Coordinates of C-alpha atoms in Angstrom, one line a residue:
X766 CA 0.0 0.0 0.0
X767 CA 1.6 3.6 -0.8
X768 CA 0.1 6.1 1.1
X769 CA 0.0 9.9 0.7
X770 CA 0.8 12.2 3.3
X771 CA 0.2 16.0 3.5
X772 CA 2.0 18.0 6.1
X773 CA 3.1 22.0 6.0
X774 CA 4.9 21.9 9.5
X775 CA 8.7 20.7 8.4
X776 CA 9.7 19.1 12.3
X777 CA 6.2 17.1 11.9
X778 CA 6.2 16.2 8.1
X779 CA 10.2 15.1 9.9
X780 CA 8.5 12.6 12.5
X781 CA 6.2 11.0 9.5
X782 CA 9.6 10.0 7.2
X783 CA 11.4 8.4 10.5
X784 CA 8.0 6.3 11.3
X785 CA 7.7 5.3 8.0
X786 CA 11.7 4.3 8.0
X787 CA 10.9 2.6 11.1
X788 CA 8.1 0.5 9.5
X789 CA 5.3 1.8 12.1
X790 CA 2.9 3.7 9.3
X791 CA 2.4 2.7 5.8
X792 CA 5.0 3.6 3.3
X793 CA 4.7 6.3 1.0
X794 CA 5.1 10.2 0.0
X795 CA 4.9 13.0 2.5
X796 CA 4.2 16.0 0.9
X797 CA 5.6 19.1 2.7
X798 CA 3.7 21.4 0.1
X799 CA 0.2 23.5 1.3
X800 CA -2.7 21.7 0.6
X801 CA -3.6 24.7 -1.4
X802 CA -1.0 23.6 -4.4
X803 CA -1.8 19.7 -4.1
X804 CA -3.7 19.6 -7.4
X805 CA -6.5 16.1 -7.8
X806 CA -4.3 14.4 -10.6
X807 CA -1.4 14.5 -8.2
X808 CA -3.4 12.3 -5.3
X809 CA -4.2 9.5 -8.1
X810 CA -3.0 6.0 -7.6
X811 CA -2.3 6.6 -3.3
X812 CA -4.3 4.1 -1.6
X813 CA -5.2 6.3 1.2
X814 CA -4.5 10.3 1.8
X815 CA -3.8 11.8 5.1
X816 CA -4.0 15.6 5.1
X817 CA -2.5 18.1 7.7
X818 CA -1.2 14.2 9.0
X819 CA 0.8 16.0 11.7
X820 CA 2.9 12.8 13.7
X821 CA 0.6 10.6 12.3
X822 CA -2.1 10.3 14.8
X823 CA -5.0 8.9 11.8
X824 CA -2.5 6.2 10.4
X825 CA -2.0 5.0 14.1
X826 CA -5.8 4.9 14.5
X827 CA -6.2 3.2 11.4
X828 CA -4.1 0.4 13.1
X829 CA -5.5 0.4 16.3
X830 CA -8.4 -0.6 14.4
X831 CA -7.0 -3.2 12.5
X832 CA -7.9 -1.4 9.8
X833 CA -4.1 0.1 8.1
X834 CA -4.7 -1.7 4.9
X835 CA -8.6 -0.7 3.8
X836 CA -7.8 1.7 0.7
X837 CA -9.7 4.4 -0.1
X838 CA -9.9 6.2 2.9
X839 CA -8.7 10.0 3.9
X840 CA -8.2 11.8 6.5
X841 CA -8.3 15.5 7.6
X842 CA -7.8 17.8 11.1
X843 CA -7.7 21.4 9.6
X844 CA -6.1 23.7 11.9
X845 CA -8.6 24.7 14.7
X846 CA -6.9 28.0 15.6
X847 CA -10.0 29.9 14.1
X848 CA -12.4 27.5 15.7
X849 CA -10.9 27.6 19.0
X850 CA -12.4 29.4 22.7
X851 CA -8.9 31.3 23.0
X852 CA -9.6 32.9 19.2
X853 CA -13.3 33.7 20.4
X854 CA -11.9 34.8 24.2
X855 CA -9.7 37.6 21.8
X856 CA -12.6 38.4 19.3
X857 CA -11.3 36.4 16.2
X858 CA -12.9 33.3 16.0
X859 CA -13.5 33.3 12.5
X860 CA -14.8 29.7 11.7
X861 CA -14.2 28.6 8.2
X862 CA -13.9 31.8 7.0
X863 CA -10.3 32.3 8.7
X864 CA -6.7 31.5 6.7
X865 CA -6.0 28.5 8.8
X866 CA -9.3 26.7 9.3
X867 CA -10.6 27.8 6.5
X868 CA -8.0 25.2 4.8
X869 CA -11.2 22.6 5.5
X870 CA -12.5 24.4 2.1
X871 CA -9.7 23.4 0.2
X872 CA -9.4 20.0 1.8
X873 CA -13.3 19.2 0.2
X874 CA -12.6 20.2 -2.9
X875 CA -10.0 17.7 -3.3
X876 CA -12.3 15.1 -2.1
X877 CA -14.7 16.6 -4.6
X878 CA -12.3 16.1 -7.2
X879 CA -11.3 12.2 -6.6
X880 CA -14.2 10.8 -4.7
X881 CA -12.5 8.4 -2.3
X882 CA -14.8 5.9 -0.6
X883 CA -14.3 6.9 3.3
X884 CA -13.9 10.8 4.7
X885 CA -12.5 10.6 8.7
X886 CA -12.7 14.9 9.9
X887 CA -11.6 15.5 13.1
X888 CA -11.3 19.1 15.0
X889 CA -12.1 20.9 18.5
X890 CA -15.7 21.2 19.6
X891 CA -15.4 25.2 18.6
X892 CA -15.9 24.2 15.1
X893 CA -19.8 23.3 15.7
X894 CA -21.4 26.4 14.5
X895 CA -19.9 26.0 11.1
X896 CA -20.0 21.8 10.8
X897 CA -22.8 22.2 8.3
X898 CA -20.9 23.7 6.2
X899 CA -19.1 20.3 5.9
X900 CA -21.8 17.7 6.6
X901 CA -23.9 19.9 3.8
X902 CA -20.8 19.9 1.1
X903 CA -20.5 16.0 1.8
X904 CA -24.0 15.3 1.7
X905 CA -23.9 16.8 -1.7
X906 CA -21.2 14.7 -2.9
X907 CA -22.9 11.8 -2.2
X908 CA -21.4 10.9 1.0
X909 CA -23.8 9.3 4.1
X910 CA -22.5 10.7 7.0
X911 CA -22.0 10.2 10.5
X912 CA -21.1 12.2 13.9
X913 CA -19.9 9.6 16.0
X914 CA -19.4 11.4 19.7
X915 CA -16.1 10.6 21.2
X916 CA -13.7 12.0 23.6
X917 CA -10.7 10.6 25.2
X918 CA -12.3 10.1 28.0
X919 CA -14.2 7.6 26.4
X920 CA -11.6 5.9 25.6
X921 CA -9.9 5.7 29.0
X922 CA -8.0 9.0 29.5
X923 CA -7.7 10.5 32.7
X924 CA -8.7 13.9 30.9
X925 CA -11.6 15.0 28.9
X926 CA -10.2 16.4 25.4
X927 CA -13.6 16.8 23.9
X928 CA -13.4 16.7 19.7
X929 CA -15.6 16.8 17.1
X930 CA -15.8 13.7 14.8
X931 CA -17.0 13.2 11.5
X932 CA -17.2 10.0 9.1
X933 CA -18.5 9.8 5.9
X934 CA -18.7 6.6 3.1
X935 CA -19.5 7.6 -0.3
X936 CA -23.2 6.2 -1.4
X937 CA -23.9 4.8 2.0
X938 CA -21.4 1.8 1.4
X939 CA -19.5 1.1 3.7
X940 CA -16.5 -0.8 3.7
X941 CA -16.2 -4.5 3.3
X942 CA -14.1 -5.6 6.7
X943 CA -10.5 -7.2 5.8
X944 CA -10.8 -10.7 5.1
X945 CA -7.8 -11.4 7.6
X946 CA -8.2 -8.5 10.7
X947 CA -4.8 -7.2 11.2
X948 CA -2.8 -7.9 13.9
X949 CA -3.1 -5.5 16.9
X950 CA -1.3 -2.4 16.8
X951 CA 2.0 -2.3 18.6
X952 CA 1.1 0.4 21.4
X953 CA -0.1 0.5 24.9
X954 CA -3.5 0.3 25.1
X955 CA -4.8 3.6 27.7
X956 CA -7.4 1.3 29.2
X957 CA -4.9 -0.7 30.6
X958 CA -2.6 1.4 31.9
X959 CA -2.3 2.6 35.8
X960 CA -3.1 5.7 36.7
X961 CA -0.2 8.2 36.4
X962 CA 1.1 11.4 38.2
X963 CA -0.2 14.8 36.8
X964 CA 1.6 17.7 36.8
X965 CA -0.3 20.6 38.4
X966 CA 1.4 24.3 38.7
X967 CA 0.9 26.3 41.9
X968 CA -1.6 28.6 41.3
X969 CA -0.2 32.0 39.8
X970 CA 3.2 30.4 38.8
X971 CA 4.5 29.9 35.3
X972 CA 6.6 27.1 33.8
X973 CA 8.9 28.9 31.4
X974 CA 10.8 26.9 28.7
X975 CA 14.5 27.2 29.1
X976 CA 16.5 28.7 25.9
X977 CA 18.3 25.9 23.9
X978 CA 15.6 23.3 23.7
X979 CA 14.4 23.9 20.3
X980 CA 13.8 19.8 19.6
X981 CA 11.4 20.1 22.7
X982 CA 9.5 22.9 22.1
X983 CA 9.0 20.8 18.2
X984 CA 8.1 18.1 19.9
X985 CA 5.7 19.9 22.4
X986 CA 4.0 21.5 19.6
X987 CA 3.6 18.0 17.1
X988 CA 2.1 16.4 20.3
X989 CA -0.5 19.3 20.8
X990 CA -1.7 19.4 17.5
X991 CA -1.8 15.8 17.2
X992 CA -5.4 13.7 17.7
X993 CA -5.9 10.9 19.9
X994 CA -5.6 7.8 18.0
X995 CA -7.8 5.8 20.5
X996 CA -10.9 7.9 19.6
X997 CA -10.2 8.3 16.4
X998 CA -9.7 4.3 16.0
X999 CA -13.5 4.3 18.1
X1000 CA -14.9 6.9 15.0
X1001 CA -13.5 4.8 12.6
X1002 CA -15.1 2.1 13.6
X1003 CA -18.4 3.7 12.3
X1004 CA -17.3 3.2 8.5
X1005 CA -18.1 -0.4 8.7

């Protein structure tokens, strides 16, 4: 299977060549580029499609699911800094309409374009006023869609990470499961892990970063864009 991945952020589109060197996501092409220059005829022949695929938090769900080698399925989280309370808490929560989440736009008409079988959205609950923009522009496509409600804390977290969940099958198809299921992903499972420590700051006091740790601060940011794969693999799910 050779899979296409679609990621702007250079440290993150980084992290997707070493897990594909590693062997723990599909092989295939990540694409630094902006979604906005990704023409249709480029996307022909990749078995699945991963947009703004970040450290590869879909892929990983796929697996989770057993479900890494179905074709035809693609994945989006547009940026949700226009979506998001802290844009609304400073007066610029501009929805779709804004630079960054407003990337969502571009992202449909690509699927528009080539039709894949199975749409997976995923973004911050901020995004509700304008999700029939998307369920609307899907439905017209031909797509059945679904809202599956999931949170982490569904999924065993000790937080509650609330996201907005989308999944769509073109003509109300569905997917024919694998004839062999997968084997199960790799990874601890949440569920079955011990409760851990959490780190709580005194009231009033920062945590500044210390100068030099530029590989941290990457990583920090790649983790808090990134989705939670155990949801995602539980909205999935809802394709079949």
């Amino acid at each position: 299977m050779t899979v296409y991945y679609n990621e702007i952020d250079k440290y993150a589109a980084q992290w997707l060549r070493n897990l594909i060197t590693a062997g723990h996501i599909a092989p295939g092409v990540v694409d630094e580029r902006s979604i906005e220059d990704v023409r249709p005829d480029e996307l022909a022949g990749y078995e699945q499609c991963h947009f703004f695929a970040g450290i590869a938090g879909w892929p990983l769900a796929l697996r989770i699911a057993r479900l890494a080698s179905v074709p035809g399925i693609w994945t989006g989280s547009p940026p949700c800094q226009d979506n998001s309370v802290a844009a609304a808490i400073h007066g610029g929560r501009a929805g779709l309409s804004g630079a960054r989440s407003g990337l969502a736009h571009t992202w449909l008409d690509l699927i528009a374009a080539r039709q894949p079988q199975g749409i997976c959205f995923e973004n911050v609950p901020g995004i509700s006023p304008w999700l029939a923009e998307i369920t609307s522009r899907l439905g017209q496509l031909g797509y059945r869609v679904r809202r599956p409600e999931r949170s982490s804390a569904d999924v065993g977290a000790p937080h509650l990470r609330r996201r907005v969940w989308i999944v769509a099958d073109r003509g109300g198809q569905g997917f024919p499961r694998p004839r062999r299921p997968e084997p199960p992903a790799p990874f601890c499972d949440p569920r079955a892990a011990p409760p851990g420590d959490v780190f709580i700051a005194s009231a009033g006091r920062t945590r500044p970063l210390d100068d030099g740790l530029p590989s941290r601060v990457g990583a920090v940011h790649a983790y808090g864009n990134a989705i939670d794969p155990w949801a995602a693999a539980e909205a999935l799910r809802s394709l079949f």
